[in-house]
Coordinates of C-alpha atoms in Angstrom, one line a residue:
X26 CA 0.0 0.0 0.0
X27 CA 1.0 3.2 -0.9
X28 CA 2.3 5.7 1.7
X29 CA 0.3 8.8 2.4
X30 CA 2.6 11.1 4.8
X31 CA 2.4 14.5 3.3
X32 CA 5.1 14.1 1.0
X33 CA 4.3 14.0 -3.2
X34 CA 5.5 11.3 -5.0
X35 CA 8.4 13.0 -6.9
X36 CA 9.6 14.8 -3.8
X37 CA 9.6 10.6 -2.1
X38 CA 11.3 8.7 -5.0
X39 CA 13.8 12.2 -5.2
X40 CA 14.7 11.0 -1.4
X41 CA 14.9 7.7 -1.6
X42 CA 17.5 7.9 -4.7
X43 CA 19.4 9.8 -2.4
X44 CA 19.0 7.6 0.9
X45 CA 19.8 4.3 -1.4
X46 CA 23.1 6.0 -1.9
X47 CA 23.5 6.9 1.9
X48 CA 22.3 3.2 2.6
X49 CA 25.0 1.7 0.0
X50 CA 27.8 3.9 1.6
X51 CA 26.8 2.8 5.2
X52 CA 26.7 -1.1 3.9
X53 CA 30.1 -1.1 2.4
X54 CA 31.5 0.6 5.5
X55 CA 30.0 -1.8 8.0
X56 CA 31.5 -4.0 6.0
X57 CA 34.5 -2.6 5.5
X58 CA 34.6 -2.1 9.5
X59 CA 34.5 -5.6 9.6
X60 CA 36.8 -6.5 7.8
X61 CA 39.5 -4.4 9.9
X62 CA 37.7 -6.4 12.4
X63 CA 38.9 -9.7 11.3
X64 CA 41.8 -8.8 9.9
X65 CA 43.5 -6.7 11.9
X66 CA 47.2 -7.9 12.8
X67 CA 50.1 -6.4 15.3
X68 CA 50.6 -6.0 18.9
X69 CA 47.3 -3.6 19.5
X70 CA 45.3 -6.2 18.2
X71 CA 43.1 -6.9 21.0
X72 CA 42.5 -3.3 21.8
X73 CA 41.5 -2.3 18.1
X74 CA 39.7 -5.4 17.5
X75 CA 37.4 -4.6 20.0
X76 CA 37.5 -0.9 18.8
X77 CA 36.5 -1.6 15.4
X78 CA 33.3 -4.2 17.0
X79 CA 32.0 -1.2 18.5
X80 CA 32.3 1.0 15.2
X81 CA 30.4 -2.3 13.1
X82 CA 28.2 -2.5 15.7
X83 CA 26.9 1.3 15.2
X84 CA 27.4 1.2 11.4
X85 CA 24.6 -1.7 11.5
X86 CA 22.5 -0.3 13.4
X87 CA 22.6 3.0 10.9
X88 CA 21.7 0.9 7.7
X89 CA 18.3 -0.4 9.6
X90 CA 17.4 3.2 10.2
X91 CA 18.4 4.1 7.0
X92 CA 16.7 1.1 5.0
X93 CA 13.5 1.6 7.2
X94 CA 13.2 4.9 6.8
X95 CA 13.5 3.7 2.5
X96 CA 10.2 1.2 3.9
X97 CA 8.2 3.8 5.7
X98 CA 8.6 6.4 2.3
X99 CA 6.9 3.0 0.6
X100 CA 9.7 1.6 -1.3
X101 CA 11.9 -1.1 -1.0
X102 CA 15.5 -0.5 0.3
X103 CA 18.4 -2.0 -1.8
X104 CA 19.5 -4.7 -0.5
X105 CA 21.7 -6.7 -2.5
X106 CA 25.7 -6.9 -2.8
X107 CA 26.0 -5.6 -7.0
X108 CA 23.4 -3.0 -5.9
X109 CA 25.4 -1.5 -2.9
X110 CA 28.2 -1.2 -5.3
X111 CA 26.8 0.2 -7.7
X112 CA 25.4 3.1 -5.7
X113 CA 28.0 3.5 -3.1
X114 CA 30.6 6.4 -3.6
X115 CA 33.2 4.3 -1.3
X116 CA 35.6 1.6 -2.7
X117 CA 36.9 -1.5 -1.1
X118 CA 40.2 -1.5 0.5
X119 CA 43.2 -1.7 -1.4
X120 CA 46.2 -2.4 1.0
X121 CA 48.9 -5.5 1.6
X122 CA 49.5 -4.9 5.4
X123 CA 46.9 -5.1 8.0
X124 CA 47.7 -3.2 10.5
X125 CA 45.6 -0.5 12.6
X126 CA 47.1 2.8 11.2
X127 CA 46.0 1.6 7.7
X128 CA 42.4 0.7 8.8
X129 CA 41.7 3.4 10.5
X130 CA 43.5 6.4 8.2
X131 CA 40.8 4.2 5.2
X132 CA 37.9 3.9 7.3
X133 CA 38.6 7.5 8.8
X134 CA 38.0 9.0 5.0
X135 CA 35.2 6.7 4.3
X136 CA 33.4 8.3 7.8
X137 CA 34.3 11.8 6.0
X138 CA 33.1 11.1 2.9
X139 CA 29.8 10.6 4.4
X140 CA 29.4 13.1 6.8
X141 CA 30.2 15.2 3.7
X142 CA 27.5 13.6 1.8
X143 CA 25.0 13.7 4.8
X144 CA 25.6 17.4 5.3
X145 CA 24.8 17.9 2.1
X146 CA 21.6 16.3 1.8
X147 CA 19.9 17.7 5.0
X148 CA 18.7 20.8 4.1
X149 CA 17.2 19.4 0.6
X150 CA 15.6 16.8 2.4
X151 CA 13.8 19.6 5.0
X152 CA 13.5 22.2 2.3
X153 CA 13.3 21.2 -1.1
X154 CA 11.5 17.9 -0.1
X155 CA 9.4 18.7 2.3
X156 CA 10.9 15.7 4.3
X157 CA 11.3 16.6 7.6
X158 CA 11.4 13.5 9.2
X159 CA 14.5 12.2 6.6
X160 CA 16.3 15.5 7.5
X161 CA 16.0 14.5 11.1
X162 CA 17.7 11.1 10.9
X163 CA 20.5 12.2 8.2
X164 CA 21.4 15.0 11.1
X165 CA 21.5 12.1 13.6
X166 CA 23.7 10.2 11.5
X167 CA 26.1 13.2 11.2
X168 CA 26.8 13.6 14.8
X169 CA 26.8 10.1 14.9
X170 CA 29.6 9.9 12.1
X171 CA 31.5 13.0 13.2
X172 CA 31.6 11.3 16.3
X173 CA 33.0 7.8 15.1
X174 CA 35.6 10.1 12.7
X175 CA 37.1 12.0 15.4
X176 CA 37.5 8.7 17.4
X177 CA 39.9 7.4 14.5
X178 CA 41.2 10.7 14.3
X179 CA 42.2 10.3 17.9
X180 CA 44.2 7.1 17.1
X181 CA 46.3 8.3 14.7

């Protein structure tokens, strides 16, 4: 059934193109998160390995709010691997060692290259879309990003 919230249908499918794109970039750095996760190696391993759980663990939690907020304009989120890469504006790690510093200086961009993107988005979704509600979680996912950035930022 259709969604009836106050918001036209081109000024819906214009946000949901957008959040699809938000939702890819959050998949591929949960994923990418996890990866340091697993992968990590050196003598901090145990510290960082726990640091980058906590970092996944928010990252999933933000592609639900993001893919539900996709649900509750009435469409369905992307949710496959090929279409996450094809929307995302990240790319997959591309380093031989894997040690902390590297991680973190990757994943550290990745966080910036979102908040970027979020900041961008917020006021279009509140003004030009009339989507209030979407404004409200994209600035919720900017602190929360800012946040998680300057925490890498701190380790290096």
């Amino acid at each position: 059934m259709k969604a009836n919230i106050g918001i036209t249908d081109k000024n819906s499918q214009a946000v949901v193109n957008e959040l699809a794109k938000i939702l890819a970039d959050e998949f591929v750095l949960y994923t990418k998160t996890r990866n340091a996760h697993w992968n990590l190696e050196g003598p901090d391993f145990y510290e960082k390995h726990k640091f980058f759980e906590m970092q996944y663990t928010q990252l999933e939690n933000f592609t639900d709010k993001v893919a539900e907020r996709i649900r509750t304009l009435g469409y369905y989120a992307p949710a496959t691997l090929a279409s996450f890469l094809s929307l995302t504006q990240l790319t997959e790690f591309s380093r031989e060692k894997n040690d902390s510093n590297g991680f973190m200086k990757e994943l550290l961009m990745d966080h910036e290259s979102i908040i970027i993107k979020l900041r961008e988005n917020i006021a279009n979704f509140a003004f030009e879309y009339k989507d209030a509600g979407t404004s409200d979680i994209m600035t919720y996912l900017l602190e929360e990003h800012e946040k998680m950035a300057w925490l890498l930022r701190s380790h290096l």
